[in-house]
Amino acid sequence: MIPPIDDTIAALATAPGSAGLAVLRVSGPRALAIADAVFRGAAPLADARGHTLHHGWAVWPAPADGGPAPAAADAAAAGHDARRLDEVVAAVFRAPRSYTREDVVELSCHGGALPGRRVLAALLAAGARLAAPGEFTLRAFLNGRLDLAQAEAVGDLIHAETGRAHALALSQLAGELSRRLDALGERLTDAVAEVEARVDFAEDVGGVEVPPHVVGAIAAVDRDLAGLLRGAPYARAVREGVRVPLVGRPNVGKSSLFNALLGEARAIVTPVPGTTRDRVSEAIELAGIRVTLSDTAGLRESGDAVESIGIARAREAIAGAAVAVWVVDAAVPLGDEDRRIARSLLGRRVLVALNKCDLEAARGPAAVRAAEVEALLDGLPRRAVAVSAATGAGLAALREALADLLGATASGDLGAAIGNLRHAEALERARLALGRAAQAAAERSPGEIVALELREALAALGEVTGRTVGADLLDRIFSKFCVGK
Ligand SMILES: Nc1nc2c(ncn2[C@@H]2O[C@H](COP(=O)(O)OP(=O)(O)OP(=O)(O)O)[C@@H](O)[C@H]2O)c(=O)[nH]1
Ligand SMILES: [Mg+2]
């Protein structure tokens, strides 16, 4: 449910814990009055101009507002007024020149476990409501300061863990995606207007023909949408990160390869098959993507209780992955277990690491060849790379092949890339509607039908920027934000 927007909300905008500062944000029609109940400075904030800073103290509000101050005994023990909470700086932003376009006060107090919490409690005692997750940004959206794609970019910016993810979020926040979609929307609106005008003029003629230049415009918008969507899988990997398990038979060198890719001896390596039991995960950055690699137990039939649990976890890792690295010992012929592994990898993008290529036997007649393993994965997007976890040979090629499998090379322009699944789905729907519109036009169907499909495409585009969006969707989007944003 969308919270009301006519009241005044407050929250800690910074992460809890030791820090130089903690910032509390208050927004809404009573922001200045509520802040004044908590702030003692040279003059009331209600008299302050927008975009000004004021030094003072945060205090527990007068008893009529806030009741007795908490922790009175602690204050008494230290010999100071229990109502005094922290030394603060108040920043005043007056509507509409603020983050939410409402009156906003931001109180900067000392960081750490207590100051921010105390001042927040005082603001709530003075009549503010604790903000729901993302509620400040929701208000910024509802008040028209940001569109929905930009509001979502705020969340992406906060969660970005690679430079590329950060850059992607920044360009979306700056409105790059919104501008492109608005431009496409305008072209579609023109097309709809033209079709509808013809329909109005041709009431009794029956079907109206859609003129070729409108048909051309529909096709052009569709092409542009396809272009935007081309880099979507990669952009999504950049935005969300990817989990990639290393799987394979025991003793093939999964843990060794895991360590080599991380550049540290994280997992235990021994010549004993069945060394790895538990799943061990660590993240690396690859082509701007945060890739969480996990080393898993070697897959085989095992009577050992602990190993069996490890193997079950490895199978879970495969089940939950869209991309996997299948490690094969190139010096040992493939067996039944490998065929089973290949089957379990069905539906995934697979990178085959032909490991131990430094060994003589990996070049001998019994050696496993790329084509042989690839044949087991028939029909899947896959690649095989010869590597040696021991010498490091082929590691760079392996990294490159993995980046390729994650879409890094096919991505092209990241400026307005569609990293958000919600956006990608809406744009796919827009394309479907455009396809139906084009077909209807080709079949000389009544203009109304073409216009209807075009309107549907427009509505789908509008979902991305929030022109056409329901309350439940807003709720789903903003509830994923952190409180205070
Ligand atoms: N020569 C050579 N030996 C390797 C290579 N990679 C791993 N080994 C050796 O192979 C043995 C098994 O390596 P691990 O990394 O523990 O293999 P694993 O697949 O994790 O094995 P489990 O955890 O038992 O499933 C160790 O003795 C490694 O030193 C390689 O590229 N070349
Ligand atoms: Mg291992």
XYZ file of C-alpha atoms and ligand atoms in Angstrom:
518
model
C 0.000 0.000 0.000
C 1.286 3.465 -0.823
C 1.664 5.511 2.361
C -0.111 8.881 2.599
C 1.842 11.890 1.336
C 0.165 14.616 3.341
C 1.943 13.942 6.603
C 5.514 14.559 7.753
C 7.996 11.724 7.738
C 11.413 11.282 9.345
C 14.178 8.704 9.171
C 17.868 8.194 9.623
C 19.327 8.686 6.136
C 22.749 7.260 6.943
C 23.760 3.702 7.801
C 23.881 2.896 11.510
C 27.262 2.330 13.127
C 30.427 4.283 13.855
C 30.787 7.226 11.494
C 31.626 10.907 11.550
C 28.073 11.967 10.938
C 24.553 10.657 11.018
C 21.955 12.531 8.977
C 18.265 12.594 9.813
C 15.839 13.635 7.189
C 12.435 15.198 7.869
C 10.038 15.902 4.992
C 6.474 17.109 4.745
C 4.204 20.053 5.498
C 5.198 20.152 9.192
C 8.921 19.511 8.675
C 9.991 22.942 9.972
C 7.627 22.891 12.959
C 8.642 19.377 13.965
C 12.341 20.189 13.547
C 11.856 23.314 15.662
C 10.392 21.208 18.469
C 13.705 19.331 18.533
C 16.210 22.058 17.561
C 17.653 24.861 19.710
C 19.639 27.362 17.660
C 20.015 31.121 17.321
C 16.604 31.431 15.666
C 13.703 29.110 14.821
C 14.093 27.133 11.605
C 10.561 28.205 10.658
C 12.017 31.691 10.077
C 14.945 30.436 7.994
C 15.268 30.788 4.261
C 15.693 27.705 2.087
C 19.185 26.331 1.456
C 20.596 27.620 4.739
C 22.545 25.888 7.531
C 22.010 26.416 11.242
C 24.156 25.310 14.135
C 22.497 24.336 17.400
C 21.507 21.485 19.707
C 19.029 18.722 19.278
C 16.865 18.454 22.387
C 14.064 16.226 23.551
C 10.817 18.101 22.794
C 8.980 19.940 25.585
C 6.925 17.602 27.826
C 3.682 18.712 26.220
C 4.980 17.375 22.893
C 7.265 14.569 23.755
C 6.705 13.402 27.322
C 9.678 12.721 29.583
C 13.124 12.453 27.989
C 14.545 8.938 27.805
C 17.776 7.952 29.570
C 17.272 10.618 32.264
C 19.329 8.662 34.792
C 22.326 8.515 32.425
C 22.160 12.263 31.840
C 21.865 12.916 35.566
C 24.881 10.733 36.228
C 26.884 12.800 33.758
C 25.465 15.986 35.268
C 23.751 17.450 32.231
C 20.246 18.245 31.131
C 18.464 15.043 30.137
C 16.718 16.868 27.321
C 19.948 17.669 25.484
C 20.643 15.019 22.818
C 23.454 16.133 20.500
C 25.156 19.077 18.868
C 23.795 19.332 15.345
C 23.688 21.315 12.116
C 20.269 21.779 10.532
C 19.931 22.241 6.782
C 16.675 23.829 5.676
C 15.208 23.226 2.216
C 11.934 24.869 1.398
C 9.361 23.408 -0.979
C 9.620 22.952 -3.881
C 13.432 23.229 -3.904
C 14.186 20.019 -2.006
C 14.717 16.324 -2.657
C 11.027 15.564 -2.171
C 9.733 18.966 -3.320
C 8.291 19.314 0.182
C 9.715 21.288 3.105
C 12.733 19.297 4.240
C 15.058 19.617 7.222
C 18.192 17.526 7.442
C 19.800 17.314 10.848
C 23.440 16.267 10.834
C 24.416 14.890 14.204
C 27.319 12.754 15.347
C 27.522 9.265 13.925
C 27.560 6.115 16.008
C 25.037 3.900 17.676
C 23.175 6.433 19.795
C 23.076 10.085 18.634
C 21.097 9.464 15.448
C 18.680 7.110 17.181
C 18.034 9.568 19.999
C 17.406 12.481 17.662
C 15.125 10.318 15.505
C 13.152 9.298 18.600
C 12.794 12.985 19.457
C 11.508 13.805 15.962
C 8.954 10.997 16.211
C 7.938 12.190 19.690
C 7.451 15.658 18.168
C 4.945 14.250 15.661
C 6.823 12.914 12.646
C 5.952 9.487 11.289
C 8.788 7.028 10.700
C 9.328 6.899 6.938
C 8.755 3.641 5.099
C 11.604 2.263 2.947
C 12.218 4.533 -0.041
C 9.475 6.926 1.008
C 11.486 10.116 0.457
C 12.278 9.020 -3.098
C 8.651 7.907 -3.579
C 7.565 11.426 -2.671
C 10.131 12.880 -5.055
C 8.533 10.719 -7.758
C 4.915 11.451 -6.798
C 5.708 15.171 -6.674
C 7.246 15.024 -10.133
C 10.883 15.752 -9.298
C 12.089 12.393 -10.636
C 10.450 9.972 -12.990
C 10.207 6.327 -12.022
C 13.330 5.195 -13.905
C 15.313 7.939 -12.175
C 13.852 7.045 -8.784
C 14.880 3.434 -9.340
C 18.344 4.645 -10.312
C 18.671 6.136 -6.829
C 18.245 2.627 -5.409
C 20.701 1.225 -7.969
C 23.254 3.883 -7.077
C 23.084 2.912 -3.430
C 23.529 -0.774 -4.208
C 26.143 -0.444 -6.971
C 29.201 -2.536 -6.223
C 31.259 -2.076 -9.355
C 32.350 1.056 -11.180
C 30.276 0.016 -14.182
C 27.139 -0.491 -12.085
C 27.706 2.939 -10.570
C 28.115 4.540 -13.999
C 24.980 2.819 -15.292
C 22.932 4.032 -12.324
C 24.284 7.570 -12.674
C 23.342 7.841 -16.317
C 19.854 6.548 -15.527
C 19.562 9.030 -12.656
C 20.611 11.831 -14.974
C 17.654 10.848 -17.166
C 19.411 9.263 -20.140
C 17.028 6.301 -20.371
C 13.994 8.491 -19.690
C 14.983 10.899 -22.483
C 15.346 8.110 -25.001
C 12.033 6.526 -24.043
C 10.252 9.865 -24.033
C 11.561 10.538 -27.530
C 10.293 7.141 -28.703
C 6.998 7.806 -26.935
C 6.614 11.092 -28.793
C 7.115 9.410 -32.143
C 4.485 6.829 -31.221
C 2.092 9.518 -30.046
C 2.446 11.225 -33.419
C 1.733 7.930 -35.158
C -1.379 7.330 -33.022
C -2.609 10.860 -33.667
C -2.239 10.444 -37.374
C -4.019 7.083 -37.464
C -6.835 8.320 -35.249
C -7.307 11.479 -37.292
C -7.786 9.344 -40.382
C -10.246 7.113 -38.569
C -12.293 10.165 -37.566
C -12.426 11.411 -41.121
C -13.322 8.089 -42.618
C -16.253 7.071 -40.464
C -18.249 5.334 -43.129
C -15.520 4.178 -45.434
C -14.914 1.007 -43.404
C -11.211 0.241 -42.986
C -8.702 3.062 -43.245
C -5.324 2.503 -44.662
C -2.362 3.358 -42.484
C -0.037 5.486 -44.611
C 3.388 4.063 -45.408
C 5.290 6.722 -43.468
C 3.393 5.772 -40.304
C 4.151 2.106 -40.937
C 7.789 3.155 -41.350
C 7.695 5.121 -38.097
C 6.346 2.098 -36.208
C 9.126 -0.084 -37.605
C 11.747 2.534 -36.706
C 10.584 2.765 -33.097
C 10.628 -1.018 -32.896
C 14.205 -1.080 -34.209
C 15.283 1.487 -31.639
C 13.675 -0.540 -28.872
C 15.448 -3.654 -30.098
C 18.707 -1.683 -29.990
C 18.047 -0.609 -26.415
C 17.305 -4.188 -25.419
C 20.381 -5.642 -27.104
C 22.645 -4.865 -24.171
C 20.002 -5.766 -21.579
C 21.406 -9.123 -20.407
C 24.826 -7.606 -19.813
C 23.429 -4.469 -18.192
C 21.345 -6.642 -15.905
C 24.427 -8.641 -14.943
C 26.188 -5.344 -14.197
C 23.285 -4.086 -12.132
C 22.507 -7.249 -10.185
C 25.770 -9.216 -10.193
C 25.941 -12.867 -11.199
C 26.517 -16.099 -9.291
C 28.736 -18.584 -11.070
C 29.436 -21.977 -9.507
C 32.495 -24.050 -10.446
C 31.312 -27.608 -10.813
C 32.740 -30.926 -11.961
C 34.020 -34.306 -10.862
C 36.220 -34.641 -7.763
C 39.899 -33.764 -8.100
C 39.621 -31.998 -11.466
C 40.961 -28.768 -9.942
C 37.830 -26.756 -9.105
C 39.287 -25.403 -5.894
C 42.625 -24.702 -7.576
C 40.907 -22.782 -10.347
C 38.696 -20.947 -7.858
C 41.831 -19.842 -5.992
C 43.599 -18.884 -9.216
C 40.656 -16.727 -10.330
C 40.486 -15.043 -6.917
C 44.234 -14.608 -6.730
C 44.401 -16.061 -3.229
C 44.489 -19.476 -1.584
C 40.909 -19.287 -0.316
C 39.786 -22.915 -0.742
C 41.632 -26.039 0.413
C 43.430 -27.960 -2.323
C 44.744 -31.527 -1.876
C 45.378 -34.483 -4.179
C 42.617 -36.357 -2.316
C 39.341 -36.559 -4.304
C 36.453 -35.261 -2.212
C 38.455 -32.507 -0.486
C 35.872 -29.773 -0.837
C 32.732 -30.354 1.188
C 31.100 -27.016 1.861
C 30.347 -24.436 -0.755
C 32.767 -21.503 -0.581
C 31.859 -18.240 -2.312
C 33.859 -15.107 -3.096
C 33.232 -12.221 -5.471
C 35.500 -10.986 -8.217
C 34.920 -8.202 -10.722
C 34.823 -9.183 -14.346
C 34.030 -6.740 -17.186
C 32.282 -4.471 -14.698
C 30.185 -7.308 -13.302
C 30.346 -8.465 -9.729
C 30.748 -12.215 -10.219
C 30.278 -14.353 -7.126
C 32.218 -17.539 -7.795
C 31.513 -20.561 -5.686
C 33.707 -23.576 -5.283
C 31.662 -26.733 -4.806
C 32.122 -30.355 -3.802
C 33.136 -32.711 -6.618
C 30.119 -34.510 -8.079
C 30.120 -38.309 -7.659
C 28.222 -41.077 -5.862
C 29.460 -40.933 -2.290
C 28.794 -43.020 0.792
C 30.318 -40.390 3.047
C 27.612 -38.486 4.953
C 29.448 -35.146 4.993
C 30.525 -35.335 1.371
C 26.970 -36.248 0.325
C 25.655 -33.061 1.886
C 28.363 -31.109 0.052
C 27.373 -32.765 -3.225
C 23.715 -31.920 -2.627
C 24.787 -28.296 -2.126
C 26.758 -28.372 -5.350
C 23.651 -29.595 -7.183
C 21.643 -26.778 -5.605
C 24.276 -24.332 -6.831
C 23.828 -25.640 -10.368
C 20.049 -25.507 -10.080
C 20.166 -21.859 -9.025
C 22.678 -20.695 -11.631
C 22.149 -19.285 -15.117
C 25.852 -19.524 -15.861
C 28.293 -22.178 -14.654
C 31.935 -23.094 -15.089
C 32.313 -26.818 -15.660
C 35.805 -27.894 -14.731
C 37.132 -30.989 -16.496
C 40.477 -32.723 -15.960
C 41.842 -32.698 -19.506
C 44.209 -35.548 -18.710
C 41.482 -38.015 -17.708
C 38.899 -39.386 -20.168
C 35.293 -38.360 -19.739
C 33.023 -40.811 -17.954
C 29.407 -41.448 -16.992
C 29.609 -38.882 -14.227
C 30.491 -36.233 -16.846
C 27.443 -37.157 -18.902
C 25.318 -36.763 -15.782
C 26.907 -33.374 -15.084
C 26.281 -32.271 -18.672
C 22.605 -33.170 -18.284
C 22.337 -31.213 -15.044
C 23.730 -28.174 -16.854
C 20.883 -28.150 -19.369
C 19.350 -24.729 -19.834
C 22.440 -22.892 -18.584
C 25.235 -20.987 -20.235
C 28.318 -23.091 -19.630
C 32.012 -22.336 -19.747
C 34.101 -25.501 -19.865
C 37.522 -25.200 -18.248
C 39.752 -27.970 -19.625
C 42.086 -27.904 -16.656
C 45.569 -29.346 -16.078
C 46.613 -28.517 -19.632
C 50.176 -28.340 -18.324
C 50.226 -32.125 -17.915
C 51.758 -34.310 -20.617
C 48.689 -36.547 -20.513
C 46.487 -33.567 -21.392
C 48.127 -33.640 -24.817
C 48.229 -37.424 -25.186
C 45.821 -39.724 -26.990
C 43.588 -40.110 -23.917
C 43.247 -36.344 -23.485
C 39.816 -34.751 -23.390
C 39.233 -32.482 -26.353
C 37.080 -29.388 -26.411
C 34.804 -30.763 -29.119
C 34.116 -33.866 -27.051
C 32.901 -31.906 -24.014
C 31.059 -29.393 -26.128
C 29.222 -32.233 -27.820
C 27.865 -33.304 -24.436
C 26.453 -29.810 -24.042
C 24.891 -29.841 -27.458
C 22.589 -26.934 -28.061
C 23.689 -24.855 -25.067
C 25.549 -21.568 -25.299
C 28.984 -22.826 -24.282
C 32.685 -22.469 -24.819
C 35.692 -24.556 -23.855
C 39.015 -23.093 -22.848
C 42.220 -24.962 -22.008
C 43.680 -23.759 -18.716
C 46.098 -24.707 -16.014
C 45.235 -23.634 -12.504
C 48.755 -24.719 -11.591
C 50.703 -22.561 -14.052
C 48.113 -19.872 -14.783
C 48.150 -20.675 -18.488
C 44.850 -19.846 -20.188
C 43.422 -17.991 -17.197
C 43.154 -14.699 -19.074
C 41.347 -16.474 -21.913
C 39.047 -18.125 -19.374
C 38.174 -14.753 -17.846
C 37.534 -13.334 -21.290
C 35.332 -16.265 -22.269
C 33.337 -15.884 -19.061
C 32.866 -12.147 -19.684
C 31.739 -13.028 -23.206
C 29.257 -15.578 -21.869
C 27.906 -12.867 -19.560
C 27.234 -10.692 -22.605
C 30.029 -8.151 -22.065
C 31.234 -8.111 -25.662
C 27.825 -7.948 -27.332
C 26.583 -5.086 -25.199
C 27.581 -1.983 -27.169
C 26.321 1.335 -25.811
C 25.774 1.273 -22.054
C 24.407 4.829 -21.938
C 20.760 3.875 -21.710
C 21.216 0.151 -21.210
C 18.290 -1.711 -19.717
C 19.702 -3.260 -16.551
C 16.364 -3.536 -14.818
C 14.275 -6.623 -15.541
C 11.065 -4.657 -15.007
C 12.121 -2.216 -17.715
C 13.182 -4.976 -20.091
C 9.841 -6.740 -19.694
C 7.889 -3.545 -20.311
C 9.913 -2.792 -23.448
C 9.462 -6.338 -24.730
C 5.721 -5.891 -24.306
C 5.909 -2.596 -26.158
C 7.667 -4.398 -29.034
C 4.985 -7.104 -29.128
C 2.279 -4.459 -29.366
C 4.211 -2.683 -32.140
C 4.491 -5.985 -33.978
C 0.733 -6.447 -33.759
C 0.164 -2.861 -34.908
C 2.427 -3.390 -37.915
C 0.663 -6.608 -38.781
C -2.763 -5.033 -38.456
C -1.618 -2.228 -40.758
C -0.246 -4.728 -43.273
C -3.543 -6.618 -43.232
C -5.420 -3.354 -43.777
C -7.329 -3.876 -40.567
C -9.446 -0.963 -39.329
C -7.333 1.977 -38.135
C -8.872 1.683 -34.682
C -7.095 -1.606 -34.189
C -3.740 -0.181 -35.201
C -4.281 2.791 -32.897
C -5.236 0.476 -30.036
C -2.028 -1.506 -30.364
C 0.030 1.664 -30.599
C -1.602 2.933 -27.426
C -0.744 -0.328 -25.727
C 2.897 0.080 -26.770
C 2.853 3.623 -25.422
C 1.438 2.450 -22.117
C 4.187 -0.155 -21.813
C 6.853 2.507 -22.444
C 5.134 4.672 -19.866
C 5.514 1.981 -17.241
C 9.263 2.441 -17.288
C 9.203 6.146 -16.638
C 6.105 5.869 -14.451
C 3.636 7.752 -16.613
C 1.388 4.722 -16.511
C 1.924 2.832 -13.315
C -0.243 1.312 -10.584
C -0.006 1.651 -6.829
C 0.957 -1.980 -6.287
C 3.919 -1.639 -8.634
C 5.114 1.503 -6.858
C 4.810 -0.332 -3.580
C 6.876 -3.226 -4.907
C 9.576 -0.933 -6.264
C 9.987 1.331 -3.284
C 9.711 -1.297 -0.585
C 13.078 -2.626 -1.836
C 14.763 0.650 -0.928
C 16.367 1.234 2.447
C 14.702 3.392 5.058
C 15.854 7.005 4.865
C 16.228 7.086 1.084
N 49.255 -30.357 -12.850
C 48.167 -29.749 -12.435
N 47.596 -30.122 -11.276
C 46.494 -29.481 -10.853
C 45.926 -28.432 -11.602
N 44.826 -27.998 -10.948
C 44.725 -28.741 -9.833
N 45.723 -29.640 -9.763
C 45.945 -30.645 -8.732
O 44.829 -31.502 -8.711
C 44.551 -31.936 -7.368
C 43.114 -31.611 -7.023
O 42.943 -30.219 -7.035
P 41.698 -29.522 -6.325
O 41.737 -28.099 -6.718
O 41.652 -29.843 -4.894
O 40.527 -30.280 -7.088
P 38.961 -30.202 -6.780
O 38.260 -30.331 -8.082
O 38.635 -29.015 -5.970
O 38.732 -31.521 -5.959
P 37.562 -31.869 -4.907
O 37.454 -30.754 -3.957
O 38.047 -33.105 -4.296
O 36.341 -32.086 -5.713
C 45.555 -31.189 -6.488
O 46.623 -32.046 -6.230
C 45.985 -30.030 -7.354
O 47.289 -29.584 -7.033
C 46.562 -28.050 -12.834
O 46.137 -27.152 -13.557
N 47.666 -28.740 -13.203
Mg 37.818 -28.815 -4.173
